[in-house]
Protein backbone atom coordinates (compact mmCIF):
# COMPACT_ATOMS: atom_id res chain seq x y z
CA UNK A 1 0.00 0.00 0.00
CA UNK A 2 1.64 3.25 -1.04
CA UNK A 3 -0.39 6.36 -0.49
CA UNK A 4 2.55 8.34 0.79
CA UNK A 5 2.38 12.11 0.48
CA UNK A 6 4.60 13.73 -2.15
CA UNK A 7 6.11 17.10 -2.86
CA UNK A 8 4.29 18.94 -5.61
CA UNK A 9 7.39 20.18 -7.42
CA UNK A 10 11.15 19.83 -7.39
CA UNK A 11 11.47 23.47 -6.39
CA UNK A 12 9.07 22.79 -3.53
CA UNK A 13 11.28 20.03 -2.16
CA UNK A 14 14.45 22.11 -2.53
CA UNK A 15 12.80 25.08 -0.87
CA UNK A 16 11.64 22.91 2.04
CA UNK A 17 15.06 21.31 2.45
CA UNK A 18 16.76 24.71 2.34
CA UNK A 19 14.11 25.96 4.75
CA UNK A 20 15.05 23.20 7.15
CA UNK A 21 18.77 23.78 6.80
CA UNK A 22 18.68 27.56 7.03
CA UNK A 23 17.71 28.33 10.59
CA UNK A 24 18.80 29.79 13.87
CA UNK A 25 22.02 27.85 13.38
CA UNK A 26 22.98 29.96 10.39
CA UNK A 27 22.09 33.34 11.74
CA UNK A 28 23.32 33.32 15.29
CA UNK A 29 25.30 30.16 15.72
CA UNK A 30 27.62 30.20 12.74
CA UNK A 31 29.13 33.71 13.00
CA UNK A 32 30.00 33.21 16.66
CA UNK A 33 31.33 29.67 16.17
CA UNK A 34 33.49 30.75 13.23
CA UNK A 35 34.85 33.71 15.11
CA UNK A 36 35.66 31.74 18.27
CA UNK A 37 37.38 29.01 16.32
CA UNK A 38 39.97 30.89 14.39
CA UNK A 39 37.96 33.27 12.17
CA UNK A 40 39.21 32.90 8.61
CA UNK A 41 41.17 29.79 9.58
CA UNK A 42 37.91 28.09 10.64
CA UNK A 43 37.00 27.82 6.99
CA UNK A 44 39.59 25.06 6.56
CA UNK A 45 37.93 22.55 8.93
CA UNK A 46 34.52 23.91 7.98
CA UNK A 47 35.00 23.26 4.27
CA UNK A 48 36.65 19.94 4.99
CA UNK A 49 33.65 18.86 7.07
CA UNK A 50 31.22 20.18 4.47
CA UNK A 51 32.83 18.37 1.56
CA UNK A 52 33.78 15.09 3.22
CA UNK A 53 30.87 14.69 5.64
CA UNK A 54 28.10 17.26 5.19
CA UNK A 55 27.29 16.91 1.51
CA UNK A 56 28.14 13.17 1.32
CA UNK A 57 25.81 12.42 4.27
CA UNK A 58 23.14 14.66 2.78
CA UNK A 59 23.33 12.65 -0.47
CA UNK A 60 23.23 9.43 1.55
CA UNK A 61 20.15 10.51 3.51
CA UNK A 62 18.37 11.74 0.38
CA UNK A 63 19.11 8.37 -1.21
CA UNK A 64 17.82 6.45 1.80
CA UNK A 65 14.60 8.45 2.00
CA UNK A 66 14.02 8.11 -1.73
CA UNK A 67 14.87 4.42 -1.87
CA UNK A 68 12.98 3.21 1.19
CA UNK A 69 10.23 5.84 1.19
CA UNK A 70 9.63 5.98 4.88
CA UNK A 71 10.01 8.09 7.98
CA UNK A 72 13.41 7.56 9.58
CA UNK A 73 12.31 4.51 11.64
CA UNK A 74 10.63 2.87 8.66
CA UNK A 75 13.57 3.69 6.40
CA UNK A 76 16.06 2.12 8.81
CA UNK A 77 13.78 -0.88 9.28
CA UNK A 78 13.50 -1.40 5.55
CA UNK A 79 17.24 -1.07 5.16
CA UNK A 80 17.84 -3.80 7.72
CA UNK A 81 15.36 -5.27 10.16
CA UNK A 82 17.74 -4.81 13.08
CA UNK A 83 18.40 -1.09 12.61
CA UNK A 84 15.00 0.44 13.25
CA UNK A 85 16.23 1.70 16.64
CA UNK A 86 18.61 4.11 14.94
CA UNK A 87 15.68 5.70 13.15
CA UNK A 88 13.83 6.20 16.42
CA UNK A 89 16.94 7.45 18.14
CA UNK A 90 17.29 10.06 15.40
CA UNK A 91 13.62 10.99 15.71
CA UNK A 92 13.97 11.43 19.46
CA UNK A 93 17.03 13.61 19.07
CA UNK A 94 14.95 15.74 16.73
CA UNK A 95 12.14 15.69 19.29
CA UNK A 96 14.40 17.04 22.02
CA UNK A 97 15.74 19.75 19.72
CA UNK A 98 12.22 20.83 18.82
CA UNK A 99 11.33 21.37 22.47
CA UNK A 100 13.89 24.12 22.97
CA UNK A 101 14.31 25.35 19.39
CA UNK A 102 10.68 26.48 19.55
CA UNK A 103 11.47 28.55 22.64
CA UNK A 104 14.26 30.49 20.92
CA UNK A 105 11.86 31.30 18.10
CA UNK A 106 9.43 32.53 20.76
CA UNK A 107 12.09 34.88 22.16
CA UNK A 108 12.79 36.18 18.66
CA UNK A 109 9.08 36.78 18.20
CA UNK A 110 8.94 38.86 21.37
CA UNK A 111 12.05 40.75 20.36
CA UNK A 112 10.67 41.58 16.93
CA UNK A 113 7.88 43.40 18.74
CA UNK A 114 10.19 44.97 21.31
CA UNK A 115 12.17 46.42 18.37
CA UNK A 116 9.55 48.99 17.51
CA UNK A 117 9.98 50.93 20.76
CA UNK A 118 13.48 49.67 21.51
CA UNK A 119 11.92 48.29 24.69
CA UNK A 120 15.17 46.74 25.84
CA UNK A 121 16.64 50.11 26.83
CA UNK A 122 20.37 50.64 27.16
CA UNK A 123 21.12 47.71 29.47
CA UNK A 124 20.24 44.98 27.00
CA UNK A 125 21.80 42.24 29.09
CA UNK A 126 19.87 43.19 32.19
CA UNK A 127 16.74 43.39 30.09
CA UNK A 128 17.14 39.89 28.67
CA UNK A 129 17.97 38.08 31.90
CA UNK A 130 16.01 40.09 34.45
CA UNK A 131 13.11 41.73 32.71
CA UNK A 132 12.36 39.32 29.90
CA UNK A 133 13.48 35.86 31.07
CA UNK A 134 13.12 36.63 34.76
CA UNK A 135 16.06 34.37 35.48
CA UNK A 136 16.16 34.49 39.24
CA UNK A 137 16.57 30.82 40.10
CA UNK A 138 19.60 28.50 40.21
CA UNK A 139 20.39 25.99 37.47
CA UNK A 140 18.10 23.01 37.92
CA UNK A 141 15.19 24.95 39.41
CA UNK A 142 12.24 25.91 37.29
CA UNK A 143 10.50 28.72 39.14
CA UNK A 144 7.25 29.71 37.51
CA UNK A 145 6.24 30.07 33.87
CA UNK A 146 7.25 33.36 32.26
CA UNK A 147 4.19 34.79 30.45
CA UNK A 148 6.33 36.85 28.04
CA UNK A 149 7.84 33.63 26.72
CA UNK A 150 4.78 31.45 27.10
CA UNK A 151 2.49 33.48 24.85
CA UNK A 152 4.76 33.63 21.78
CA UNK A 153 5.65 29.97 22.42
CA UNK A 154 2.00 29.01 22.10
CA UNK A 155 1.81 31.00 18.87
CA UNK A 156 4.91 29.23 17.50
CA UNK A 157 3.39 25.81 18.13
CA UNK A 158 -0.03 26.75 16.78
CA UNK A 159 1.54 28.02 13.54
CA UNK A 160 3.86 25.06 13.05
CA UNK A 161 1.34 22.37 13.96
CA UNK A 162 -1.31 24.13 11.90
CA UNK A 163 0.95 23.96 8.86
CA UNK A 164 1.90 20.33 9.48
CA UNK A 165 -1.74 19.25 9.76
CA UNK A 166 -2.28 20.47 6.23
CA UNK A 167 0.21 17.96 4.95
CA UNK A 168 3.40 17.88 2.94
CA UNK A 169 2.29 19.51 -0.27
CA UNK A 170 -0.42 21.84 0.96
CA UNK A 171 1.19 22.68 4.27
CA UNK A 172 4.97 22.41 4.42
CA UNK A 173 5.65 23.08 0.75
CA UNK A 174 3.44 26.15 0.48
CA UNK A 175 4.71 27.62 3.74
CA UNK A 176 8.31 27.25 2.60
CA UNK A 177 7.57 28.73 -0.80
CA UNK A 178 6.36 31.84 0.99
CA UNK A 179 8.72 32.00 3.96
CA UNK A 180 12.04 31.28 2.25
CA UNK A 181 11.94 33.93 -0.50
CA UNK A 182 10.67 36.44 2.08
CA UNK A 183 13.53 35.52 4.37
CA UNK A 184 16.03 35.97 1.57
CA UNK A 185 14.76 39.43 0.71
CA UNK A 186 14.74 40.56 4.35
CA UNK A 187 18.18 39.18 4.89
CA UNK A 188 19.62 40.85 1.82
CA UNK A 189 18.25 44.18 3.00
CA UNK A 190 19.92 43.68 6.37
CA UNK A 191 23.25 42.63 4.86
CA UNK A 192 23.35 45.54 2.42
CA UNK A 193 22.54 47.98 5.19
CA UNK A 194 25.16 46.32 7.39
CA UNK A 195 27.85 46.60 4.75
CA UNK A 196 27.23 50.29 4.33
CA UNK A 197 27.54 51.12 8.03
CA UNK A 198 30.69 52.92 9.19
CA UNK A 199 33.13 50.40 10.67
CA UNK A 200 31.78 47.47 8.62
CA UNK A 201 35.18 46.78 7.09
CA UNK A 202 36.91 46.41 10.43
CA UNK A 203 34.23 43.93 11.41
CA UNK A 204 34.83 41.88 8.28
CA UNK A 205 38.56 41.98 8.85
CA UNK A 206 38.03 40.56 12.32
CA UNK A 207 35.76 37.87 10.91
CA UNK A 208 38.05 36.75 8.13
CA UNK A 209 41.44 37.35 9.80
CA UNK A 210 42.80 33.83 10.05
CA UNK A 211 44.18 32.69 13.37
CA UNK A 212 46.06 29.60 12.22
CA UNK A 213 47.31 28.80 15.71
CA UNK A 214 43.96 27.17 16.41
CA UNK A 215 43.69 25.04 13.35
CA UNK A 216 45.27 21.91 14.81
CA UNK A 217 43.16 21.87 17.94
CA UNK A 218 40.55 19.05 17.99
CA UNK A 219 38.01 21.42 19.53
CA UNK A 220 38.00 23.48 16.37
CA UNK A 221 37.33 20.40 14.28
CA UNK A 222 34.56 19.27 16.62
CA UNK A 223 33.02 22.70 16.26
CA UNK A 224 33.21 22.47 12.47
CA UNK A 225 31.54 19.05 12.25
CA UNK A 226 28.94 20.04 14.82
CA UNK A 227 28.10 23.18 12.92
CA UNK A 228 27.83 21.35 9.60
CA UNK A 229 25.57 18.59 10.96
CA UNK A 230 23.26 20.92 12.84
CA UNK A 231 23.13 23.44 10.07
CA UNK A 232 22.45 20.95 7.28
CA UNK A 233 19.84 19.15 9.41
CA UNK A 234 21.63 15.86 8.86
CA UNK A 235 22.04 12.86 11.15
CA UNK A 236 18.78 13.33 13.01
CA UNK A 237 16.03 12.07 10.75
CA UNK A 238 15.05 15.30 9.03
CA UNK A 239 16.48 14.87 5.56
CA UNK A 240 15.50 11.20 5.43
CA UNK A 241 11.93 12.17 6.21
CA UNK A 242 11.79 15.01 3.68
CA UNK A 243 13.31 12.92 0.89
CA UNK A 244 10.86 10.10 1.55
CA UNK A 245 8.26 12.38 -0.03
CA UNK A 246 10.23 12.71 -3.28
CA UNK A 247 8.58 11.30 -6.38
CA UNK A 248 10.24 8.27 -8.00
CA UNK A 249 11.54 10.36 -10.86
CA UNK A 250 13.69 13.00 -9.29
CA UNK A 251 17.29 14.07 -8.82
CA UNK A 252 19.22 13.27 -5.67
CA UNK A 253 22.80 14.40 -6.02
CA UNK A 254 22.17 17.69 -7.70
CA UNK A 255 19.49 18.54 -5.14
CA UNK A 256 21.92 17.77 -2.34
CA UNK A 257 24.53 20.09 -3.82
CA UNK A 258 22.00 22.88 -4.18
CA UNK A 259 20.85 22.48 -0.60
CA UNK A 260 24.39 22.08 0.78
CA UNK A 261 25.90 25.06 -1.00
CA UNK A 262 22.73 27.13 -0.58
CA UNK A 263 22.90 26.61 3.15
CA UNK A 264 26.59 27.46 3.39
CA UNK A 265 26.14 30.56 1.25
CA UNK A 266 23.44 31.74 3.58
CA UNK A 267 25.70 31.03 6.51
CA UNK A 268 28.49 33.07 4.96
CA UNK A 269 26.08 35.88 4.20
CA UNK A 270 24.95 35.83 7.82
CA UNK A 271 28.58 35.97 8.93
CA UNK A 272 29.25 38.95 6.71
CA UNK A 273 26.13 40.76 7.85
CA UNK A 274 26.66 40.07 11.52
CA UNK A 275 30.32 41.05 11.51
CA UNK A 276 29.78 44.24 9.54
CA UNK A 277 27.28 45.20 12.21
CA UNK A 278 29.67 44.24 14.99
CA UNK A 279 32.36 46.33 13.30
CA UNK A 280 30.00 49.25 13.34
CA UNK A 281 29.34 48.73 17.03
CA UNK A 282 33.06 48.49 17.79
CA UNK A 283 33.77 51.69 15.87
CA UNK A 284 30.88 53.39 17.63
CA UNK A 285 32.11 52.54 21.08
CA UNK A 286 35.81 52.77 20.24
CA UNK A 287 36.73 49.19 21.15
CA UNK A 288 38.12 46.20 19.24
CA UNK A 289 35.63 43.97 17.44
CA UNK A 290 36.36 40.92 19.60
CA UNK A 291 35.22 42.85 22.63
CA UNK A 292 31.70 43.14 21.32
CA UNK A 293 31.34 39.54 20.17
CA UNK A 294 29.42 37.12 22.36
CA UNK A 295 28.35 33.59 21.54
CA UNK A 296 24.91 32.18 20.93
CA UNK A 297 22.12 33.71 22.94
CA UNK A 298 24.25 36.73 23.84
CA UNK A 299 24.95 37.65 20.27
CA UNK A 300 21.37 37.80 19.06
CA UNK A 301 19.58 38.89 22.19
CA UNK A 302 22.12 41.06 23.99
CA UNK A 303 24.63 42.47 21.50
CA UNK A 304 22.22 42.98 18.64
CA UNK A 305 19.65 45.00 20.55
CA UNK A 306 22.50 47.17 21.83
CA UNK A 307 23.68 47.75 18.29
CA UNK A 308 20.21 48.46 17.02
CA UNK A 309 20.03 51.23 19.60
CA UNK A 310 22.99 52.82 17.84
CA UNK A 311 21.68 52.56 14.28
CA UNK A 312 21.83 55.92 12.53
CA UNK A 313 18.23 55.70 11.35
CA UNK A 314 15.20 53.42 11.25
CA UNK A 315 16.37 51.52 14.33
CA UNK A 316 13.01 49.99 15.03
CA UNK A 317 12.57 48.77 11.49
CA UNK A 318 15.98 47.10 11.33
CA UNK A 319 15.47 45.52 14.70
CA UNK A 320 12.18 44.14 13.50
CA UNK A 321 13.67 42.84 10.26
CA UNK A 322 16.50 41.10 12.06
CA UNK A 323 14.28 39.34 14.58
CA UNK A 324 11.65 38.60 11.96
CA UNK A 325 14.33 36.86 9.90
CA UNK A 326 15.15 34.72 12.93
CA UNK A 327 11.48 33.86 13.32
CA UNK A 328 11.01 32.92 9.65
CA UNK A 329 14.23 30.91 9.46
CA UNK A 330 13.37 29.22 12.74
CA UNK A 331 9.79 28.32 11.82
CA UNK A 332 10.73 26.54 8.58
CA UNK A 333 13.35 24.56 10.51
CA UNK A 334 10.96 23.70 13.33
CA UNK A 335 8.46 22.37 10.79
CA UNK A 336 11.07 19.93 9.52
CA UNK A 337 12.13 18.82 12.99
CA UNK A 338 8.55 18.18 14.05
CA UNK A 339 7.71 16.38 10.80
CA UNK A 340 10.22 13.65 11.74
CA UNK A 341 8.11 12.39 14.60
CA UNK A 342 4.80 13.09 12.95
CA UNK A 343 5.93 10.86 10.06
CA UNK A 344 7.32 8.24 12.45
CA UNK A 345 4.02 8.00 14.34
CA UNK A 346 1.94 7.85 11.17
CA UNK A 347 4.10 5.05 9.75
CA UNK A 348 4.39 2.93 12.84
CA UNK A 349 0.95 3.23 14.35
CA UNK A 350 -1.02 3.91 11.19
CA UNK A 351 -2.79 6.84 12.78
CA UNK A 352 -3.97 9.83 10.80
CA UNK A 353 -1.66 12.77 10.20
CA UNK A 354 -3.91 14.99 12.29
CA UNK A 355 -3.71 12.63 15.26
CA UNK A 356 0.07 12.32 14.91
CA UNK A 357 0.45 16.10 14.81
CA UNK A 358 -1.79 16.49 17.82
CA UNK A 359 -0.13 13.78 19.86
CA UNK A 360 3.52 14.22 18.81
CA UNK A 361 3.47 17.98 18.45
CA UNK A 362 1.29 18.36 21.52
CA UNK A 363 3.74 16.37 23.66
CA UNK A 364 6.67 18.42 22.39
CA UNK A 365 4.78 21.64 23.06
CA UNK A 366 4.02 20.59 26.63
CA UNK A 367 7.65 19.65 27.28
CA UNK A 368 8.81 22.93 25.76
CA UNK A 369 7.06 24.68 28.66
CA UNK A 370 10.01 23.67 30.82
CA UNK A 371 12.16 26.08 28.85
CA UNK A 372 9.61 28.83 29.25
CA UNK A 373 10.06 28.86 33.02
CA UNK A 374 12.33 31.18 34.97
CA UNK A 375 15.12 28.60 35.03
CA UNK A 376 14.46 27.64 31.41
CA UNK A 377 17.63 29.13 30.00
CA UNK A 378 19.87 26.80 32.03
CA UNK A 379 17.90 23.75 30.97
CA UNK A 380 18.01 24.94 27.39
CA UNK A 381 21.74 25.48 27.45
CA UNK A 382 22.49 22.04 28.90
CA UNK A 383 20.05 20.20 26.64
CA UNK A 384 21.41 21.97 23.56
CA UNK A 385 25.03 21.18 24.33
CA UNK A 386 24.48 17.52 25.20
CA UNK A 387 22.00 16.67 22.50
CA UNK A 388 24.26 18.21 19.87
CA UNK A 389 27.44 16.49 20.95
CA UNK A 390 26.06 13.15 22.05
CA UNK A 391 22.92 13.15 19.96
CA UNK A 392 23.63 14.70 16.60
CA UNK A 393 27.39 14.27 16.14
CA UNK A 394 27.56 10.84 17.79
CA UNK A 395 24.53 9.62 15.89
CA UNK A 396 26.08 10.81 12.63
CA UNK A 397 29.13 8.71 13.38
CA UNK A 398 27.10 5.62 14.30
CA UNK A 399 24.96 5.99 11.18
CA UNK A 400 27.92 6.28 8.83
CA UNK A 401 29.90 3.43 10.41
CA UNK A 402 26.89 1.16 10.39
CA UNK A 403 26.00 1.83 6.77
CA UNK A 404 29.51 1.94 5.38
CA UNK A 405 31.26 -0.74 7.42
CA UNK A 406 28.69 -3.14 8.81
CA UNK A 407 25.91 -3.22 6.28
CA UNK A 408 28.21 -2.26 3.38
CA UNK A 409 25.47 -0.33 1.65
CA UNK A 410 27.52 2.42 0.02
CA UNK A 411 27.82 0.76 -3.40
CA UNK A 412 24.13 0.01 -3.53
CA UNK A 413 23.23 3.57 -2.54
CA UNK A 414 25.70 4.94 -5.05
CA UNK A 415 24.05 3.01 -7.85
CA UNK A 416 20.62 4.12 -6.68
CA UNK A 417 21.61 7.80 -6.61
CA UNK A 418 23.38 7.59 -9.95
CA UNK A 419 20.34 6.06 -11.62
CA UNK A 420 18.23 9.14 -10.97
CA UNK A 421 20.77 11.99 -10.75
CA UNK A 422 22.52 14.24 -13.24
CA UNK A 423 25.77 14.25 -11.31
CA UNK A 424 27.39 10.83 -10.95
CA UNK A 425 28.87 9.84 -7.64
CA UNK A 426 32.38 8.45 -7.76
CA UNK A 427 35.13 7.61 -5.33
CA UNK A 428 34.97 11.02 -3.61
CA UNK A 429 31.69 9.91 -2.08
CA UNK A 430 32.64 6.39 -1.07
CA UNK A 431 36.02 7.44 0.32
CA UNK A 432 34.47 10.32 2.28
CA UNK A 433 31.87 8.09 3.92
CA UNK A 434 33.81 4.84 4.03
CA UNK A 435 37.08 6.19 5.38
CA UNK A 436 37.44 9.91 6.08
CA UNK A 437 34.30 10.55 8.11
CA UNK A 438 34.48 7.45 10.32
CA UNK A 439 38.16 8.02 11.04
CA UNK A 440 38.18 11.78 11.60
CA UNK A 441 34.82 11.98 13.34
CA UNK A 442 35.52 8.82 15.33
CA UNK A 443 38.80 10.20 16.59
CA UNK A 444 37.22 13.46 17.60
CA UNK A 445 34.21 11.78 19.23
CA UNK A 446 36.49 9.67 21.36
CA UNK A 447 38.24 12.81 22.58
CA UNK A 448 34.94 14.49 23.30
CA UNK A 449 33.61 11.65 25.42
CA UNK A 450 36.87 11.49 27.32
CA UNK A 451 36.92 15.20 28.00
CA UNK A 452 33.32 15.37 29.19
CA UNK A 453 33.41 12.21 31.25
CA UNK A 454 36.67 13.19 32.89
CA UNK A 455 35.45 16.56 33.89
CA UNK A 456 32.16 15.11 34.98
CA UNK A 457 33.80 12.89 37.54
CA UNK A 458 36.67 15.14 38.48
CA UNK A 459 35.49 18.27 40.25
CA UNK A 460 32.26 20.10 40.45
CA UNK A 461 33.60 23.14 38.70
CA UNK A 462 35.13 21.46 35.66
CA UNK A 463 31.79 20.66 34.03
CA UNK A 464 30.40 22.24 30.93
CA UNK A 465 29.71 25.88 31.84
CA UNK A 466 30.62 25.05 35.44
CA UNK A 467 27.23 23.45 36.11
CA UNK A 468 26.95 21.08 39.07
CA UNK A 469 27.31 17.33 38.56
CA UNK A 470 23.68 16.70 39.40
CA UNK A 471 22.42 19.26 36.94
CA UNK A 472 24.71 17.98 34.18
CA UNK A 473 23.61 14.44 34.96
CA UNK A 474 19.89 15.15 34.67
CA UNK A 475 19.80 18.14 32.38
CA UNK A 476 22.51 16.89 30.02
CA UNK A 477 23.55 13.23 30.00
CA UNK A 478 20.10 11.92 30.92
CA UNK A 479 18.50 13.86 28.07
CA UNK A 480 20.98 12.54 25.51
CA UNK A 481 20.70 9.01 26.90
CA UNK A 482 16.90 9.13 27.00
CA UNK A 483 16.77 9.77 23.26
CA UNK A 484 18.70 6.55 22.69
CA UNK A 485 16.91 4.44 25.29
CA UNK A 486 13.37 5.51 24.38
CA UNK A 487 14.36 5.10 20.74
CA UNK A 488 15.35 1.47 21.34
CA UNK A 489 12.13 0.84 23.29
CA UNK A 490 9.98 2.24 20.52
CA UNK A 491 11.71 0.04 17.99
CA UNK A 492 10.71 -3.02 20.03
CA UNK A 493 7.02 -2.26 19.62
CA UNK A 494 5.03 -4.03 16.93
CA UNK A 495 4.21 -2.26 13.67
CA UNK A 496 0.66 -1.90 12.70
CA UNK A 497 0.56 -4.65 10.08
CA UNK A 498 -0.84 -2.50 7.31
CA UNK A 499 2.25 -0.30 7.51
CA UNK A 500 4.52 -2.94 6.07
N1 LIG B 1 19.38 23.34 10.40
C1 LIG B 1 18.73 24.11 11.38
C2 LIG B 1 19.51 25.36 11.69
O1 LIG B 1 20.54 25.60 11.16
C3 LIG B 1 18.54 23.36 12.67
C4 LIG B 1 17.88 22.04 12.65
C5 LIG B 1 17.73 21.49 14.02
C6 LIG B 1 16.61 22.00 11.88
O2 LIG B 1 19.10 26.14 12.50
Short mmCIF file of C-alpha atoms in Angstrom, two decimals, residues 56 111 221-222 244 271 315 454 500:
data_model
loop_
_atom_site.label_atom_id
_atom_site.label_comp_id
_atom_site.label_asym_id
_atom_site.label_seq_id
_atom_site.Cartn_x
_atom_site.Cartn_y
_atom_site.Cartn_z
CA UNK A 56 28.14 13.17 1.32
CA UNK A 111 12.05 40.75 20.36
CA UNK A 221 37.33 20.40 14.28
CA UNK A 222 34.56 19.27 16.62
CA UNK A 244 10.86 10.10 1.55
CA UNK A 271 28.58 35.97 8.93
CA UNK A 315 16.37 51.52 14.33
CA UNK A 454 36.67 13.19 32.89
CA UNK A 500 4.52 -2.94 6.07
#
